[in-house]
Short mmCIF file of the C-alpha atoms (twelve columns), coordinates in Angstrom:
data_MODEL
# 
_entry.id   MODEL 
# 
loop_
_atom_site.group_PDB 
_atom_site.id 
_atom_site.type_symbol 
_atom_site.label_atom_id 
_atom_site.label_alt_id 
_atom_site.label_comp_id 
_atom_site.label_asym_id 
_atom_site.label_seq_id 
_atom_site.Cartn_x 
_atom_site.Cartn_y 
_atom_site.Cartn_z 
_atom_site.pdbx_PDB_model_num 
ATOM 1   C CA . MET A 1   -70.364 -2.003  -2.599  1 
ATOM 2   C CA . ASP A 2   -70.732 1.536   -1.300  1 
ATOM 3   C CA . TYR A 3   -69.262 3.684   -4.050  1 
ATOM 4   C CA . SER A 4   -70.229 6.856   -2.207  1 
ATOM 5   C CA . GLN A 5   -68.137 5.949   0.808   1 
ATOM 6   C CA . ILE A 6   -65.102 5.248   -1.358  1 
ATOM 7   C CA . LEU A 7   -65.464 8.602   -3.138  1 
ATOM 8   C CA . VAL A 8   -66.056 10.587  0.042   1 
ATOM 9   C CA . GLY A 9   -63.338 8.964   2.115   1 
ATOM 10  C CA . ARG A 10  -63.334 10.710  5.484   1 
ATOM 11  C CA . GLU A 11  -64.592 14.063  4.201   1 
ATOM 12  C CA . GLU A 12  -68.050 15.507  3.634   1 
ATOM 13  C CA . PRO A 13  -69.694 14.396  0.378   1 
ATOM 14  C CA . LEU A 14  -69.747 16.588  -2.700  1 
ATOM 15  C CA . GLN A 15  -72.901 16.768  -4.811  1 
ATOM 16  C CA . ILE A 16  -70.935 15.735  -7.903  1 
ATOM 17  C CA . PHE A 17  -70.182 12.354  -6.304  1 
ATOM 18  C CA . SER A 18  -73.811 11.354  -6.898  1 
ATOM 19  C CA . ARG A 19  -73.255 11.597  -10.669 1 
ATOM 20  C CA . VAL A 20  -70.134 9.412   -10.425 1 
ATOM 21  C CA . VAL A 21  -72.076 6.839   -8.395  1 
ATOM 22  C CA . GLU A 22  -74.841 6.964   -10.995 1 
ATOM 23  C CA . ALA A 23  -72.289 6.116   -13.700 1 
ATOM 24  C CA . LEU A 24  -70.951 3.208   -11.650 1 
ATOM 25  C CA . GLU A 25  -74.374 1.798   -10.837 1 
ATOM 26  C CA . ASP A 26  -75.785 2.210   -14.361 1 
ATOM 27  C CA . TYR A 27  -72.743 1.732   -16.565 1 
ATOM 28  C CA . GLU A 28  -74.750 2.137   -19.781 1 
ATOM 29  C CA . GLU A 29  -75.523 5.735   -18.763 1 
ATOM 30  C CA . PHE A 30  -71.866 6.696   -18.309 1 
ATOM 31  C CA . PRO A 31  -71.383 8.204   -21.811 1 
ATOM 32  C CA . PHE A 32  -74.397 10.454  -21.228 1 
ATOM 33  C CA . LEU A 33  -73.100 11.652  -17.847 1 
ATOM 34  C CA . LEU A 34  -69.779 12.966  -19.140 1 
ATOM 35  C CA . GLU A 35  -71.026 16.428  -20.034 1 
ATOM 36  C CA . PRO A 36  -73.100 16.947  -16.854 1 
ATOM 37  C CA . VAL A 37  -70.115 15.888  -14.732 1 
ATOM 38  C CA . TYR A 38  -67.828 18.225  -16.680 1 
ATOM 39  C CA . ARG A 39  -70.192 21.175  -16.268 1 
ATOM 40  C CA . GLU A 40  -70.704 20.533  -12.571 1 
ATOM 41  C CA . ALA A 41  -66.958 20.159  -12.008 1 
ATOM 42  C CA . SER A 42  -66.290 23.450  -13.794 1 
ATOM 43  C CA . GLU A 43  -68.217 25.232  -11.034 1 
ATOM 44  C CA . LEU A 44  -66.178 23.741  -8.168  1 
ATOM 45  C CA . ASP A 45  -63.563 25.747  -6.305  1 
ATOM 46  C CA . ASP A 46  -59.956 24.537  -6.046  1 
ATOM 47  C CA . GLU A 47  -60.467 22.719  -2.738  1 
ATOM 48  C CA . ASP A 48  -63.508 20.822  -3.985  1 
ATOM 49  C CA . LEU A 49  -61.708 19.983  -7.245  1 
ATOM 50  C CA . ASP A 50  -58.921 18.434  -5.167  1 
ATOM 51  C CA . ARG A 51  -61.511 16.467  -3.185  1 
ATOM 52  C CA . LEU A 52  -63.120 15.262  -6.416  1 
ATOM 53  C CA . ARG A 53  -59.778 14.207  -7.837  1 
ATOM 54  C CA . PHE A 54  -58.794 12.301  -4.723  1 
ATOM 55  C CA . GLY A 55  -62.198 10.621  -4.712  1 
ATOM 56  C CA . LEU A 56  -61.509 9.406   -8.243  1 
ATOM 57  C CA . VAL A 57  -58.020 8.273   -7.203  1 
ATOM 58  C CA . ARG A 58  -59.523 6.406   -4.222  1 
ATOM 59  C CA . LEU A 59  -61.843 4.553   -6.622  1 
ATOM 60  C CA . GLN A 60  -58.873 3.490   -8.747  1 
ATOM 61  C CA . VAL A 61  -56.849 2.317   -5.750  1 
ATOM 62  C CA . TYR A 62  -59.850 0.501   -4.248  1 
ATOM 63  C CA . ALA A 63  -60.452 -1.214  -7.597  1 
ATOM 64  C CA . ASP A 64  -56.819 -2.365  -7.721  1 
ATOM 65  C CA . ILE A 65  -56.907 -3.694  -4.168  1 
ATOM 66  C CA . HIS A 66  -60.172 -5.595  -4.695  1 
ATOM 67  C CA . ARG A 67  -59.739 -6.573  -8.349  1 
ATOM 68  C CA . TYR A 68  -59.779 -10.328 -7.687  1 
ATOM 69  C CA . GLU A 69  -62.970 -10.203 -5.601  1 
ATOM 70  C CA . ASP A 70  -65.143 -8.890  -8.432  1 
ATOM 71  C CA . MET A 71  -63.166 -8.291  -11.611 1 
ATOM 72  C CA . GLU A 72  -66.054 -6.791  -13.557 1 
ATOM 73  C CA . ALA A 73  -66.911 -4.241  -10.851 1 
ATOM 74  C CA . ALA A 74  -63.229 -3.397  -10.395 1 
ATOM 75  C CA . GLN A 75  -62.774 -2.804  -14.134 1 
ATOM 76  C CA . ARG A 76  -65.863 -0.609  -14.233 1 
ATOM 77  C CA . MET A 77  -64.704 1.458   -11.239 1 
ATOM 78  C CA . LYS A 78  -61.243 1.936   -12.660 1 
ATOM 79  C CA . TYR A 79  -62.525 2.838   -16.123 1 
ATOM 80  C CA . VAL A 80  -65.093 5.392   -14.920 1 
ATOM 81  C CA . ALA A 81  -62.657 7.000   -12.474 1 
ATOM 82  C CA . SER A 82  -59.769 7.184   -14.930 1 
ATOM 83  C CA . ILE A 83  -61.880 8.563   -17.807 1 
ATOM 84  C CA . LEU A 84  -63.336 11.250  -15.555 1 
ATOM 85  C CA . GLU A 85  -59.938 12.151  -14.116 1 
ATOM 86  C CA . ARG A 86  -58.393 12.447  -17.572 1 
ATOM 87  C CA . MET A 87  -61.330 14.464  -18.865 1 
ATOM 88  C CA . LEU A 88  -61.316 16.891  -15.933 1 
ATOM 89  C CA . PHE A 89  -57.617 17.117  -15.082 1 
ATOM 90  C CA . GLY A 90  -55.773 16.134  -18.258 1 
ATOM 91  C CA . ARG A 91  -54.026 13.059  -16.875 1 
ATOM 92  C CA . LEU A 92  -54.021 10.572  -14.046 1 
ATOM 93  C CA . LEU A 93  -52.466 11.682  -10.779 1 
ATOM 94  C CA . LEU A 94  -51.057 8.187   -10.269 1 
ATOM 95  C CA . GLU A 95  -49.123 8.464   -13.551 1 
ATOM 96  C CA . GLY A 96  -46.757 11.027  -12.021 1 
ATOM 97  C CA . GLU A 97  -46.172 14.735  -11.743 1 
ATOM 98  C CA . GLU A 98  -48.075 17.079  -14.008 1 
ATOM 99  C CA . ALA A 99  -45.909 19.295  -16.154 1 
ATOM 100 C CA . GLY A 100 -46.175 22.998  -15.516 1 
ATOM 101 C CA . GLY A 101 -47.663 22.867  -12.045 1 
ATOM 102 C CA . LYS A 102 -51.192 22.151  -10.915 1 
ATOM 103 C CA . GLN A 103 -53.597 21.690  -13.783 1 
ATOM 104 C CA . GLN A 104 -57.169 22.875  -13.282 1 
ATOM 105 C CA . CYS A 105 -60.380 21.356  -14.410 1 
ATOM 106 C CA . CYS A 106 -62.403 22.541  -17.380 1 
# 
């Protein structure tokens, strides 16, 4: 499974995507990647933050679509993406509108 392609979609890759892929490929390292991802995300501009968020949303949607093909991989993808999205943006975009306008990372 090409996690990078799912994150990138049809855009140019962001450097931070490599850390997300690292968490997906070596799940045991995920807890130790939270702070580096947070720090790297805090340096992104608004456009790149939007791209990061939609990459995380794409992972969640892809995991839902393919959940019966490989349940363990789908659960891992969804967990990593949702934890990162909540940590960086306060809530999941797919849960509905954010109160008070657009919430920023970090």
